[in-house]
């Protein structure tokens, strides 16, 4: 699913990985076309890299994220601020509660580790997609169908219970 999100962004902008790698240089990401394509294909993308991709491709970002993305700070700090904005829609859900929900949805990390990643903005894109499902957020609907994310989460839960 993480790869699909990035591929949709690139397809909408008519960009390939070579152009993306070049554009990412402007925000300090040094990756060649091949390594970037492999990382995306394997789903080894940090959420902060997705934010950088949205930025350098001039893609439409969710309105909920605009304040977080306008911060003059690191991309990890912006990622943490986006996560705070998403969680703010559910004030009774603590970081720990969110991490536990993500574990129930098949996250491969412990709740404690996930909570740390959420707070520090070092969460991976696949983990963020689980976060989106756990919070019932439609923020990425422009790039991936929420129902598809839910189906993958249900599959992961069913697989774990076997």
PDB file of C-alpha atoms in Angstrom, residues 43-108:
ATOM      1  CA  UNK A  43       7.526  -0.192   1.122  1.00  0.00           C
ATOM      2  CA  UNK A  44      10.594   1.047   3.009  1.00  0.00           C
ATOM      3  CA  UNK A  45       9.557   4.669   3.025  1.00  0.00           C
ATOM      4  CA  UNK A  46       9.399   6.893   6.076  1.00  0.00           C
ATOM      5  CA  UNK A  47       6.333   9.067   6.483  1.00  0.00           C
ATOM      6  CA  UNK A  48       8.648  12.090   6.495  1.00  0.00           C
ATOM      7  CA  UNK A  49       9.824  11.095   2.992  1.00  0.00           C
ATOM      8  CA  UNK A  50       6.204  11.013   1.827  1.00  0.00           C
ATOM      9  CA  UNK A  51       5.825  14.567   3.126  1.00  0.00           C
ATOM     10  CA  UNK A  52       8.959  15.556   1.208  1.00  0.00           C
ATOM     11  CA  UNK A  53       7.594  13.885  -1.930  1.00  0.00           C
ATOM     12  CA  UNK A  54       4.304  15.762  -1.585  1.00  0.00           C
ATOM     13  CA  UNK A  55       6.285  18.983  -1.153  1.00  0.00           C
ATOM     14  CA  UNK A  56       8.696  18.620  -4.077  1.00  0.00           C
ATOM     15  CA  UNK A  57       5.969  17.415  -6.461  1.00  0.00           C
ATOM     16  CA  UNK A  58       3.720  20.332  -5.453  1.00  0.00           C
ATOM     17  CA  UNK A  59       0.960  17.852  -4.712  1.00  0.00           C
ATOM     18  CA  UNK A  60      -2.218  18.770  -2.912  1.00  0.00           C
ATOM     19  CA  UNK A  61      -1.878  17.977   0.766  1.00  0.00           C
ATOM     20  CA  UNK A  62      -4.735  17.333   3.150  1.00  0.00           C
ATOM     21  CA  UNK A  63      -6.063  20.575   4.639  1.00  0.00           C
ATOM     22  CA  UNK A  64      -5.666  19.104   8.124  1.00  0.00           C
ATOM     23  CA  UNK A  65      -1.898  18.903   7.570  1.00  0.00           C
ATOM     24  CA  UNK A  66      -1.268  22.443   6.290  1.00  0.00           C
ATOM     25  CA  UNK A  67      -0.203  24.012   9.604  1.00  0.00           C
ATOM     26  CA  UNK A  68       2.106  21.087  10.365  1.00  0.00           C
ATOM     27  CA  UNK A  69       3.720  21.252   6.946  1.00  0.00           C
ATOM     28  CA  UNK A  70       4.314  24.989   7.198  1.00  0.00           C
ATOM     29  CA  UNK A  71       6.590  24.542  10.224  1.00  0.00           C
ATOM     30  CA  UNK A  72      10.162  25.723   9.787  1.00  0.00           C
ATOM     31  CA  UNK A  73      11.562  22.536  11.283  1.00  0.00           C
ATOM     32  CA  UNK A  74      12.855  19.102  10.318  1.00  0.00           C
ATOM     33  CA  UNK A  75      10.706  16.788   8.235  1.00  0.00           C
ATOM     34  CA  UNK A  76      10.466  14.453  11.215  1.00  0.00           C
ATOM     35  CA  UNK A  77       9.089  17.323  13.325  1.00  0.00           C
ATOM     36  CA  UNK A  78       6.573  18.047  10.574  1.00  0.00           C
ATOM     37  CA  UNK A  79       5.635  14.355  10.467  1.00  0.00           C
ATOM     38  CA  UNK A  80       5.095  14.398  14.239  1.00  0.00           C
ATOM     39  CA  UNK A  81       2.972  17.545  13.864  1.00  0.00           C
ATOM     40  CA  UNK A  82       0.864  15.877  11.156  1.00  0.00           C
ATOM     41  CA  UNK A  83       0.328  12.929  13.487  1.00  0.00           C
ATOM     42  CA  UNK A  84      -0.666  15.356  16.251  1.00  0.00           C
ATOM     43  CA  UNK A  85      -3.166  16.988  13.876  1.00  0.00           C
ATOM     44  CA  UNK A  86      -4.625  13.601  12.971  1.00  0.00           C
ATOM     45  CA  UNK A  87      -4.875  12.618  16.637  1.00  0.00           C
ATOM     46  CA  UNK A  88      -6.413  15.986  17.581  1.00  0.00           C
ATOM     47  CA  UNK A  89      -9.573  14.877  15.789  1.00  0.00           C
ATOM     48  CA  UNK A  90      -9.807  12.174  18.484  1.00  0.00           C
ATOM     49  CA  UNK A  91      -8.830  13.904  21.746  1.00  0.00           C
ATOM     50  CA  UNK A  92      -9.521  10.823  23.856  1.00  0.00           C
ATOM     51  CA  UNK A  93      -6.995   8.723  21.914  1.00  0.00           C
ATOM     52  CA  UNK A  94      -3.550   8.962  23.496  1.00  0.00           C
ATOM     53  CA  UNK A  95      -0.363   8.093  21.651  1.00  0.00           C
ATOM     54  CA  UNK A  96      -0.276   4.843  23.628  1.00  0.00           C
ATOM     55  CA  UNK A  97      -3.881   4.034  22.670  1.00  0.00           C
ATOM     56  CA  UNK A  98      -3.119   4.728  19.027  1.00  0.00           C
ATOM     57  CA  UNK A  99      -0.042   2.502  19.148  1.00  0.00           C
ATOM     58  CA  UNK A 100      -2.105  -0.329  20.661  1.00  0.00           C
ATOM     59  CA  UNK A 101      -4.723   0.050  17.931  1.00  0.00           C
ATOM     60  CA  UNK A 102      -1.964  -0.162  15.340  1.00  0.00           C
ATOM     61  CA  UNK A 103      -0.576  -3.332  16.937  1.00  0.00           C
ATOM     62  CA  UNK A 104      -4.080  -4.814  16.768  1.00  0.00           C
ATOM     63  CA  UNK A 105      -4.116  -3.940  13.058  1.00  0.00           C
ATOM     64  CA  UNK A 106      -0.941  -5.911  12.469  1.00  0.00           C
ATOM     65  CA  UNK A 107       1.901  -3.494  13.183  1.00  0.00           C
ATOM     66  CA  UNK A 108       5.105  -5.460  13.543  1.00  0.00           C
TER      67      UNK A 108
END
